[in-house]
């Protein structure tokens, strides 16, 4: 009888199960060791290609074939839902669902990538803040607008004294206007 199972929602390829029957534990262990070594490039996950290789420890199971093994005796005694399955590359026996699950796969990758990205943005913002100019007169930090005025191409001509903040610049401008207005009044009189 053929069955079509719905997608499992796990990354990776279709799993392969080896069920050993009528054999000794030593032979099973030897066969599993050979399978692990010889088939490593087929079942082992790869590292994600990421901008944050030190922050992301998740594994890419997209091209990995999950290989699980068990003994027929264990299946008969405990059932397929019991912790009788061992996945190559892991130690200990797990339930079938746990053996096929990839806890260090896509979900962990998305979480670690988001955390690393947030940390990168926080670090860049802190570096930018550390470079923000400080007013020579009052000691306050420049606003983004004032910083842009003093550093933008062509903006330095209209920025006035580039060592003062916007408030101090406005005070200077008001003072200059008052002096100019007083001079106009004196000239008119």
mmCIF file of C-alpha atoms in Angstrom:
data_model
loop_
_atom_site.group_PDB
_atom_site.id
_atom_site.type_symbol
_atom_site.label_atom_id
_atom_site.label_comp_id
_atom_site.label_asym_id
_atom_site.label_seq_id
_atom_site.Cartn_x
_atom_site.Cartn_y
_atom_site.Cartn_z
ATOM 1 C CA UNK A 1 0.000 0.000 0.000
ATOM 2 C CA UNK A 2 1.398 3.413 -0.981
ATOM 3 C CA UNK A 3 1.061 6.460 1.220
ATOM 4 C CA UNK A 4 1.806 10.084 0.515
ATOM 5 C CA UNK A 5 2.709 11.943 3.643
ATOM 6 C CA UNK A 6 2.298 15.712 3.998
ATOM 7 C CA UNK A 7 5.405 17.900 4.239
ATOM 8 C CA UNK A 8 7.000 17.705 7.680
ATOM 9 C CA UNK A 9 7.986 21.360 7.802
ATOM 10 C CA UNK A 10 11.633 20.491 8.394
ATOM 11 C CA UNK A 11 14.504 21.676 6.280
ATOM 12 C CA UNK A 12 16.607 19.063 4.576
ATOM 13 C CA UNK A 13 16.032 16.117 2.352
ATOM 14 C CA UNK A 14 13.942 12.978 2.840
ATOM 15 C CA UNK A 15 15.182 10.924 5.811
ATOM 16 C CA UNK A 16 16.737 7.485 5.502
ATOM 17 C CA UNK A 17 16.209 4.923 8.266
ATOM 18 C CA UNK A 18 18.313 1.833 8.882
ATOM 19 C CA UNK A 19 16.597 -0.816 10.999
ATOM 20 C CA UNK A 20 19.011 -3.582 12.003
ATOM 21 C CA UNK A 21 17.586 -7.043 12.631
ATOM 22 C CA UNK A 22 19.088 -10.248 14.028
ATOM 23 C CA UNK A 23 22.527 -8.834 14.739
ATOM 24 C CA UNK A 24 24.725 -8.008 17.709
ATOM 25 C CA UNK A 25 25.190 -4.599 19.241
ATOM 26 C CA UNK A 26 28.881 -4.684 18.299
ATOM 27 C CA UNK A 27 28.048 -5.224 14.604
ATOM 28 C CA UNK A 28 25.455 -2.437 14.710
ATOM 29 C CA UNK A 29 27.956 -0.071 16.343
ATOM 30 C CA UNK A 30 30.580 -0.947 13.716
ATOM 31 C CA UNK A 31 28.156 -0.433 10.847
ATOM 32 C CA UNK A 32 26.948 2.871 12.296
ATOM 33 C CA UNK A 33 30.553 4.044 12.682
ATOM 34 C CA UNK A 34 31.229 3.235 9.017
ATOM 35 C CA UNK A 35 28.021 4.998 7.951
ATOM 36 C CA UNK A 36 28.937 8.065 9.976
ATOM 37 C CA UNK A 37 32.415 8.307 8.562
ATOM 38 C CA UNK A 38 31.743 7.369 4.945
ATOM 39 C CA UNK A 39 28.512 9.317 4.565
ATOM 40 C CA UNK A 40 29.447 12.466 6.480
ATOM 41 C CA UNK A 41 29.228 14.732 3.448
ATOM 42 C CA UNK A 42 25.681 13.494 2.808
ATOM 43 C CA UNK A 43 24.174 13.646 6.310
ATOM 44 C CA UNK A 44 26.199 16.385 7.998
ATOM 45 C CA UNK A 45 24.785 19.922 7.995
ATOM 46 C CA UNK A 46 26.891 22.790 6.731
ATOM 47 C CA UNK A 47 27.593 26.197 8.189
ATOM 48 C CA UNK A 48 25.349 28.998 7.019
ATOM 49 C CA UNK A 49 26.910 31.565 4.717
ATOM 50 C CA UNK A 50 26.294 34.647 6.840
ATOM 51 C CA UNK A 51 27.579 38.147 7.468
ATOM 52 C CA UNK A 52 28.096 37.190 11.110
ATOM 53 C CA UNK A 53 30.083 33.912 11.114
ATOM 54 C CA UNK A 54 31.157 34.281 14.763
ATOM 55 C CA UNK A 55 27.639 35.019 16.024
ATOM 56 C CA UNK A 56 25.783 32.336 14.066
ATOM 57 C CA UNK A 57 26.359 28.766 15.209
ATOM 58 C CA UNK A 58 23.244 27.346 13.532
ATOM 59 C CA UNK A 59 23.619 24.658 10.899
ATOM 60 C CA UNK A 60 22.162 24.530 7.396
ATOM 61 C CA UNK A 61 20.296 21.253 6.903
ATOM 62 C CA UNK A 62 19.011 22.241 3.460
ATOM 63 C CA UNK A 63 21.157 19.640 1.671
ATOM 64 C CA UNK A 64 21.554 17.164 4.530
ATOM 65 C CA UNK A 65 19.980 13.719 4.431
ATOM 66 C CA UNK A 66 18.811 12.820 7.940
ATOM 67 C CA UNK A 67 20.018 9.259 8.582
ATOM 68 C CA UNK A 68 18.531 7.479 11.593
ATOM 69 C CA UNK A 69 19.233 3.997 12.902
ATOM 70 C CA UNK A 70 17.642 1.570 15.337
ATOM 71 C CA UNK A 71 17.313 -2.127 16.001
ATOM 72 C CA UNK A 72 14.197 -4.128 15.143
ATOM 73 C CA UNK A 73 14.183 -5.569 18.646
ATOM 74 C CA UNK A 74 13.879 -2.078 20.158
ATOM 75 C CA UNK A 75 11.095 -1.158 17.756
ATOM 76 C CA UNK A 76 9.213 -4.334 18.615
ATOM 77 C CA UNK A 77 9.683 -3.890 22.345
ATOM 78 C CA UNK A 78 9.101 -0.098 22.705
ATOM 79 C CA UNK A 79 7.370 1.006 19.510
ATOM 80 C CA UNK A 80 8.335 3.536 16.840
ATOM 81 C CA UNK A 81 7.315 6.523 18.982
ATOM 82 C CA UNK A 82 9.689 5.620 21.817
ATOM 83 C CA UNK A 83 13.234 6.883 22.226
ATOM 84 C CA UNK A 84 14.786 4.121 20.113
ATOM 85 C CA UNK A 85 16.190 6.192 17.202
ATOM 86 C CA UNK A 86 19.716 7.509 16.868
ATOM 87 C CA UNK A 87 20.558 10.118 14.242
ATOM 88 C CA UNK A 88 24.001 10.063 12.709
ATOM 89 C CA UNK A 89 26.122 12.849 14.142
ATOM 90 C CA UNK A 90 24.314 12.802 17.475
ATOM 91 C CA UNK A 91 24.716 10.755 20.613
ATOM 92 C CA UNK A 92 22.013 8.942 22.486
ATOM 93 C CA UNK A 93 18.629 7.656 21.454
ATOM 94 C CA UNK A 94 15.679 9.920 20.753
ATOM 95 C CA UNK A 95 12.078 9.705 19.669
ATOM 96 C CA UNK A 96 11.530 9.725 15.919
ATOM 97 C CA UNK A 97 10.331 13.332 15.963
ATOM 98 C CA UNK A 98 13.300 14.515 18.023
ATOM 99 C CA UNK A 99 15.748 12.562 15.864
ATOM 100 C CA UNK A 100 14.384 14.172 12.687
ATOM 101 C CA UNK A 101 14.132 17.642 14.210
ATOM 102 C CA UNK A 102 16.873 20.192 13.596
ATOM 103 C CA UNK A 103 16.973 22.331 16.744
ATOM 104 C CA UNK A 104 20.171 23.972 15.528
ATOM 105 C CA UNK A 105 18.768 24.610 12.030
ATOM 106 C CA UNK A 106 16.634 27.293 10.377
ATOM 107 C CA UNK A 107 14.803 28.551 13.475
ATOM 108 C CA UNK A 108 18.034 29.029 15.413
ATOM 109 C CA UNK A 109 19.643 30.629 12.345
ATOM 110 C CA UNK A 110 16.861 33.218 12.028
ATOM 111 C CA UNK A 111 17.095 34.012 15.749
ATOM 112 C CA UNK A 112 20.891 34.301 15.784
ATOM 113 C CA UNK A 113 20.971 36.312 12.546
ATOM 114 C CA UNK A 114 18.373 38.769 13.941
ATOM 115 C CA UNK A 115 20.311 39.146 17.194
ATOM 116 C CA UNK A 116 23.607 39.666 15.362
ATOM 117 C CA UNK A 117 21.991 42.204 13.036
ATOM 118 C CA UNK A 118 20.493 44.130 15.977
ATOM 119 C CA UNK A 119 23.850 44.097 17.763
ATOM 120 C CA UNK A 120 25.580 45.314 14.598
ATOM 121 C CA UNK A 121 23.101 48.192 14.245
ATOM 122 C CA UNK A 122 23.516 49.068 17.935
ATOM 123 C CA UNK A 123 27.300 49.055 17.564
ATOM 124 C CA UNK A 124 27.167 51.256 14.450
ATOM 125 C CA UNK A 125 24.845 53.711 16.213
ATOM 126 C CA UNK A 126 27.205 53.836 19.216
ATOM 127 C CA UNK A 127 30.198 54.432 16.920
ATOM 128 C CA UNK A 128 28.323 57.208 15.132
ATOM 129 C CA UNK A 129 27.326 58.789 18.461
ATOM 130 C CA UNK A 130 30.949 58.679 19.612
ATOM 131 C CA UNK A 131 31.935 60.676 16.513
ATOM 132 C CA UNK A 132 29.163 63.276 16.964
ATOM 133 C CA UNK A 133 30.711 66.766 17.384
ATOM 134 C CA UNK A 134 30.322 68.734 20.626
ATOM 135 C CA UNK A 135 29.740 72.492 20.733
ATOM 136 C CA UNK A 136 32.892 74.375 21.760
ATOM 137 C CA UNK A 137 30.800 77.024 23.514
ATOM 138 C CA UNK A 138 28.059 75.228 25.476
ATOM 139 C CA UNK A 139 29.274 71.591 25.389
ATOM 140 C CA UNK A 140 26.057 70.082 23.982
ATOM 141 C CA UNK A 141 26.147 67.525 21.172
ATOM 142 C CA UNK A 142 25.216 68.597 17.667
ATOM 143 C CA UNK A 143 21.791 67.632 16.343
ATOM 144 C CA UNK A 144 21.717 65.498 13.211
ATOM 145 C CA UNK A 145 20.657 68.552 11.205
ATOM 146 C CA UNK A 146 23.513 70.727 12.512
ATOM 147 C CA UNK A 147 26.015 67.932 12.013
ATOM 148 C CA UNK A 148 24.835 67.584 8.416
ATOM 149 C CA UNK A 149 25.122 71.369 7.886
ATOM 150 C CA UNK A 150 28.722 71.412 9.040
ATOM 151 C CA UNK A 151 29.851 68.361 7.075
ATOM 152 C CA UNK A 152 27.750 68.353 3.896
ATOM 153 C CA UNK A 153 29.414 69.369 0.669
ATOM 154 C CA UNK A 154 28.622 73.041 0.108
ATOM 155 C CA UNK A 155 26.881 73.306 3.489
ATOM 156 C CA UNK A 156 29.989 74.519 5.285
ATOM 157 C CA UNK A 157 29.735 77.878 3.461
ATOM 158 C CA UNK A 158 26.376 78.624 5.070
ATOM 159 C CA UNK A 159 26.989 76.843 8.371
ATOM 160 C CA UNK A 160 28.875 79.731 9.937
ATOM 161 C CA UNK A 161 31.133 78.787 12.836
ATOM 162 C CA UNK A 162 31.315 75.018 12.429
ATOM 163 C CA UNK A 163 32.514 74.480 16.002
ATOM 164 C CA UNK A 164 29.228 75.557 17.616
ATOM 165 C CA UNK A 165 25.854 73.820 17.893
ATOM 166 C CA UNK A 166 22.645 74.993 16.208
ATOM 167 C CA UNK A 167 21.433 76.907 19.278
ATOM 168 C CA UNK A 168 24.699 78.783 19.676
ATOM 169 C CA UNK A 169 24.738 79.397 15.913
ATOM 170 C CA UNK A 170 21.205 80.841 16.133
ATOM 171 C CA UNK A 171 22.351 83.079 19.032
ATOM 172 C CA UNK A 172 25.300 84.269 16.912
ATOM 173 C CA UNK A 173 22.994 84.932 13.972
ATOM 174 C CA UNK A 174 20.543 86.866 16.181
ATOM 175 C CA UNK A 175 23.434 88.880 17.628
ATOM 176 C CA UNK A 176 24.733 89.662 14.122
ATOM 177 C CA UNK A 177 21.228 90.691 13.028
ATOM 178 C CA UNK A 178 20.853 92.956 16.078
ATOM 179 C CA UNK A 179 24.211 94.606 15.358
ATOM 180 C CA UNK A 180 23.253 95.068 11.701
ATOM 181 C CA UNK A 181 19.844 96.501 12.686
ATOM 182 C CA UNK A 182 21.497 98.900 15.155
ATOM 183 C CA UNK A 183 23.923 100.004 12.423
ATOM 184 C CA UNK A 184 21.001 100.599 10.026
ATOM 185 C CA UNK A 185 19.179 102.650 12.655
ATOM 186 C CA UNK A 186 22.308 104.724 13.368
ATOM 187 C CA UNK A 187 22.809 105.267 9.659
ATOM 188 C CA UNK A 188 19.181 106.314 9.222
ATOM 189 C CA UNK A 189 19.429 108.826 12.066
#
